[in-house]
């Protein structure tokens, strides 16, 4: 019940295209859903996060879509650029003082 | 502003040798602190987390231990390294002032190779 399932494992997108990464969770108590971006040899960086009071959150080219009934959330990267090539992790936790549960990551490659 | 430091950045150690990795956070107080391990091309495995000095929660029983001797210092140790301890070790903190303890911020990592 503590798992967060992330798909796909890897993704190749043309420059200018839309990258979509999906995550699903089981624990209905989860109410905080962040996405992290990690470049090779670096620590993950918090990219964007959402709570269940909204169904969508947008920051620049990055959008989180959240479907509470389906227990799913996704990251959309609009106008994908080669600089977006990285590994993306979704995560979930119970709001408050609890550790994050991470998905296994998606390796995104944006090709020109 | 807050910053997190990890050292060393890279480390090559023989099997059976001891290990000590250090993590410090600046610019905040009473942070939660976390140790993660990331195997090559794999996900993030939470090893330990701490909500205060001397308070350590272990997520995965293994060859490693953690200590928090000071509020903003977190140490990962091993008495005898195994080949399987190789990986990228990441320290993280949460509890930025005015923000939730859920928001975690990662350090630059330590690349450990056990030969």
CSV table of C-alpha atoms in Angstrom, one decimal:
chain,number,residue,atom,x,y,z
A,1,UNK,CA,0.0,0.0,0.0
A,2,UNK,CA,3.0,2.2,0.4
A,3,UNK,CA,4.1,1.8,-3.3
A,4,UNK,CA,4.0,4.5,-5.9
A,5,UNK,CA,4.1,2.9,-9.4
A,6,UNK,CA,5.6,5.1,-12.1
A,7,UNK,CA,5.5,4.6,-15.9
A,8,UNK,CA,7.1,4.5,-18.4
A,9,UNK,CA,10.5,3.4,-17.3
A,10,UNK,CA,12.0,5.4,-20.2
A,11,UNK,CA,10.7,7.8,-22.7
A,12,UNK,CA,12.0,9.4,-25.9
A,13,UNK,CA,10.3,12.5,-27.2
A,14,UNK,CA,11.0,14.8,-30.1
A,15,UNK,CA,12.0,18.3,-29.4
A,16,UNK,CA,8.9,20.5,-29.1
A,17,UNK,CA,6.7,17.5,-28.2
A,18,UNK,CA,4.8,16.7,-25.0
A,19,UNK,CA,6.4,14.4,-22.5
A,20,UNK,CA,3.9,12.6,-20.2
A,21,UNK,CA,4.9,10.5,-17.2
A,22,UNK,CA,2.3,8.7,-15.0
A,23,UNK,CA,2.2,7.6,-11.4
A,24,UNK,CA,-0.4,5.6,-9.5
A,25,UNK,CA,-0.7,5.1,-5.7
A,26,UNK,CA,-2.7,2.9,-3.4
A,27,UNK,CA,-2.6,4.6,-0.1
A,28,UNK,CA,-5.7,6.9,0.0
A,29,UNK,CA,-4.1,8.8,2.9
A,30,UNK,CA,-1.5,10.3,0.6
A,31,UNK,CA,-2.2,13.9,0.0
A,32,UNK,CA,1.1,15.5,-1.2
A,33,UNK,CA,2.5,14.6,-4.6
A,34,UNK,CA,5.8,16.1,-5.8
A,35,UNK,CA,7.9,15.6,-8.9
A,36,UNK,CA,11.7,15.6,-8.8
A,37,UNK,CA,14.1,16.1,-11.7
A,38,UNK,CA,17.5,14.5,-11.6
A,39,UNK,CA,20.4,15.1,-14.0
A,40,UNK,CA,23.3,12.6,-14.1
A,41,UNK,CA,25.6,12.8,-11.2
A,42,UNK,CA,23.4,15.3,-9.4
A,43,UNK,CA,20.9,15.2,-6.5
A,44,UNK,CA,17.2,15.3,-7.4
A,45,UNK,CA,15.6,18.8,-7.5
A,46,UNK,CA,12.1,19.5,-6.5
A,47,UNK,CA,10.3,20.5,-9.7
A,48,UNK,CA,6.6,20.9,-8.9
A,49,UNK,CA,4.1,19.6,-6.4
A,50,UNK,CA,0.4,19.3,-5.9
A,51,UNK,CA,-2.1,18.6,-3.2
A,52,UNK,CA,-5.6,17.0,-3.8
A,53,UNK,CA,-7.5,20.3,-3.4
A,54,UNK,CA,-6.8,21.1,-7.0
A,55,UNK,CA,-6.8,18.8,-10.1
A,56,UNK,CA,-4.1,20.6,-12.0
A,57,UNK,CA,-1.1,22.8,-11.3
A,58,UNK,CA,1.1,24.5,-13.9
A,59,UNK,CA,4.5,26.1,-13.6
A,60,UNK,CA,5.9,27.2,-16.9
A,61,UNK,CA,6.1,24.2,-19.2
A,62,UNK,CA,5.5,21.7,-16.4
A,63,UNK,CA,2.0,20.7,-15.4
A,64,UNK,CA,0.8,18.2,-12.8
A,65,UNK,CA,-2.6,16.6,-13.5
A,66,UNK,CA,-4.2,14.8,-10.5
A,67,UNK,CA,-7.1,12.4,-10.5
A,68,UNK,CA,-8.1,11.6,-7.0
A,69,UNK,CA,-10.8,9.0,-7.8
A,70,UNK,CA,-8.4,7.0,-10.0
A,71,UNK,CA,-5.5,7.5,-7.5
A,72,UNK,CA,-3.3,8.7,-10.4
A,73,UNK,CA,-1.2,11.8,-11.1
A,74,UNK,CA,0.9,12.7,-14.1
A,75,UNK,CA,3.6,15.2,-15.2
A,76,UNK,CA,3.3,16.9,-18.5
A,77,UNK,CA,6.2,18.7,-20.1
A,78,UNK,CA,5.1,20.9,-22.9
A,79,UNK,CA,7.4,22.0,-25.7
A,80,UNK,CA,10.0,19.5,-24.5
A,81,UNK,CA,13.6,20.6,-24.9
A,82,UNK,CA,16.9,18.6,-25.0
A,83,UNK,CA,17.8,20.3,-21.7
A,84,UNK,CA,14.8,18.5,-20.1
A,85,UNK,CA,16.6,15.2,-20.7
A,86,UNK,CA,16.9,13.8,-17.2
A,87,UNK,CA,15.4,11.2,-14.8
A,88,UNK,CA,12.0,12.2,-13.3
A,89,UNK,CA,10.7,10.8,-10.0
A,90,UNK,CA,7.2,11.1,-8.7
A,91,UNK,CA,6.6,10.7,-5.0
A,92,UNK,CA,3.8,10.8,-2.5
A,93,UNK,CA,3.3,11.2,1.2
A,94,UNK,CA,0.8,12.1,3.9
A,95,UNK,CA,0.9,15.8,4.5
A,96,UNK,CA,2.8,16.6,7.7
A,97,UNK,CA,6.0,15.0,9.0
A,98,UNK,CA,6.2,11.8,7.0
A,99,UNK,CA,8.9,10.7,4.5
A,100,UNK,CA,8.2,10.6,0.8
A,101,UNK,CA,7.5,7.4,-1.0
A,102,UNK,CA,9.2,7.6,-4.4
A,103,UNK,CA,8.4,6.0,-7.8
A,104,UNK,CA,11.2,4.1,-9.6
A,105,UNK,CA,11.9,6.9,-12.0
A,106,UNK,CA,11.5,7.7,-15.7
A,107,UNK,CA,14.5,8.4,-17.9
A,108,UNK,CA,13.5,11.1,-20.4
A,109,UNK,CA,15.5,11.7,-23.5
A,110,UNK,CA,14.4,14.7,-25.7
A,111,UNK,CA,16.0,14.4,-29.2
A,112,UNK,CA,16.3,17.2,-31.8
B,1,UNK,CA,19.0,30.8,2.2
B,2,UNK,CA,19.5,27.1,3.0
B,3,UNK,CA,22.3,24.9,1.7
B,4,UNK,CA,23.1,21.3,2.1
B,5,UNK,CA,26.7,19.9,1.9
B,6,UNK,CA,27.9,16.3,1.5
B,7,UNK,CA,31.4,15.0,1.6
B,8,UNK,CA,33.3,13.5,0.2
B,9,UNK,CA,31.9,13.8,-3.4
B,10,UNK,CA,33.5,10.6,-4.5
B,11,UNK,CA,35.0,7.7,-2.6
B,12,UNK,CA,36.6,4.4,-3.5
B,13,UNK,CA,36.9,1.9,-0.7
B,14,UNK,CA,38.0,-1.7,-0.4
B,15,UNK,CA,35.6,-4.4,0.8
B,16,UNK,CA,35.7,-4.7,4.6
B,17,UNK,CA,36.8,-1.2,5.2
B,18,UNK,CA,34.8,1.3,7.3
B,19,UNK,CA,32.7,4.1,6.0
B,20,UNK,CA,31.8,7.6,7.2
B,21,UNK,CA,29.8,10.0,5.0
B,22,UNK,CA,28.8,13.4,6.4
B,23,UNK,CA,26.0,15.7,5.6
B,24,UNK,CA,25.4,19.2,7.0
B,25,UNK,CA,22.6,21.7,6.4
B,26,UNK,CA,23.1,25.5,6.8
B,27,UNK,CA,20.6,28.2,7.2
B,28,UNK,CA,17.8,26.4,9.0
B,29,UNK,CA,17.1,24.8,12.4
B,30,UNK,CA,15.3,21.6,13.4
B,31,UNK,CA,15.3,20.1,9.9
B,32,UNK,CA,14.3,16.5,9.2
B,33,UNK,CA,17.3,14.7,7.7
B,34,UNK,CA,17.3,11.7,5.3
B,35,UNK,CA,19.8,9.3,3.8
B,36,UNK,CA,19.0,7.7,0.5
B,37,UNK,CA,20.9,5.3,-1.7
B,38,UNK,CA,20.6,5.1,-5.5
B,39,UNK,CA,22.1,2.2,-7.3
B,40,UNK,CA,23.3,2.8,-10.9
B,41,UNK,CA,20.2,3.6,-13.1
B,42,UNK,CA,17.9,2.8,-10.3
B,43,UNK,CA,15.4,4.5,-8.0
B,44,UNK,CA,15.8,6.2,-4.6
B,45,UNK,CA,16.0,3.9,-1.6
B,46,UNK,CA,15.3,5.5,1.8
B,47,UNK,CA,17.9,4.3,4.3
B,48,UNK,CA,17.4,6.4,7.4
B,49,UNK,CA,15.6,9.5,8.5
B,50,UNK,CA,15.8,11.7,11.6
B,51,UNK,CA,13.4,14.2,13.1
B,52,UNK,CA,15.8,15.4,15.8
B,53,UNK,CA,19.2,14.9,17.5
B,54,UNK,CA,19.7,11.3,18.4
B,55,UNK,CA,16.4,10.2,16.8
B,56,UNK,CA,17.0,7.8,13.9
B,57,UNK,CA,14.5,5.7,12.0
B,58,UNK,CA,15.9,2.8,9.9
B,59,UNK,CA,13.9,1.9,6.8
B,60,UNK,CA,16.1,-1.0,5.6
B,61,UNK,CA,18.0,-3.3,7.9
B,62,UNK,CA,21.5,-3.7,6.5
B,63,UNK,CA,25.1,-3.1,6.8
B,64,UNK,CA,24.8,0.7,7.5
B,65,UNK,CA,24.0,2.9,10.5
B,66,UNK,CA,23.3,6.6,10.9
B,67,UNK,CA,23.8,9.1,13.6
B,68,UNK,CA,22.8,12.7,14.2
B,69,UNK,CA,25.2,14.2,16.7
B,70,UNK,CA,24.1,17.8,16.0
B,71,UNK,CA,20.9,19.5,14.8
B,72,UNK,CA,22.1,20.0,11.3
B,73,UNK,CA,24.6,17.1,10.9
B,74,UNK,CA,23.8,13.6,9.7
B,75,UNK,CA,26.4,10.9,9.4
B,76,UNK,CA,26.1,7.6,7.6
B,77,UNK,CA,28.5,4.8,8.7
B,78,UNK,CA,29.5,1.3,8.2
B,79,UNK,CA,32.0,-0.9,10.1
B,80,UNK,CA,32.7,-3.2,7.1
B,81,UNK,CA,31.7,-2.3,3.6
B,82,UNK,CA,30.3,-4.9,1.2
B,83,UNK,CA,30.4,-4.8,-2.6
B,84,UNK,CA,26.6,-4.2,-2.6
B,85,UNK,CA,27.1,-1.0,-0.7
B,86,UNK,CA,28.3,0.7,-3.9
B,87,UNK,CA,26.0,3.5,-5.1
B,88,UNK,CA,25.2,7.1,-5.0
B,89,UNK,CA,24.4,8.3,-1.5
B,90,UNK,CA,22.1,11.3,-1.2
B,91,UNK,CA,21.3,13.3,1.9
B,92,UNK,CA,18.2,15.4,2.0
B,93,UNK,CA,16.5,17.7,4.4
B,94,UNK,CA,13.1,19.1,4.9
B,95,UNK,CA,11.4,21.7,7.2
B,96,UNK,CA,12.2,24.9,5.4
B,97,UNK,CA,10.8,27.8,7.4
B,98,UNK,CA,7.2,28.4,6.5
B,99,UNK,CA,7.1,25.3,4.4
B,100,UNK,CA,5.9,21.7,5.0
B,101,UNK,CA,8.2,19.0,6.2
B,102,UNK,CA,7.1,17.1,3.2
B,103,UNK,CA,9.2,19.3,0.9
B,104,UNK,CA,12.6,17.5,0.7
B,105,UNK,CA,15.7,19.1,-0.7
B,106,UNK,CA,18.6,16.9,-1.8
B,107,UNK,CA,22.3,17.4,-1.5
B,108,UNK,CA,24.8,16.9,-4.3
B,109,UNK,CA,25.5,13.2,-3.4
B,110,UNK,CA,28.5,11.0,-2.7
B,111,UNK,CA,29.5,8.4,-5.3
B,112,UNK,CA,30.8,5.3,-3.4
B,113,UNK,CA,32.6,2.5,-5.2
B,114,UNK,CA,33.5,-0.6,-3.1
B,115,UNK,CA,36.1,-2.8,-4.8
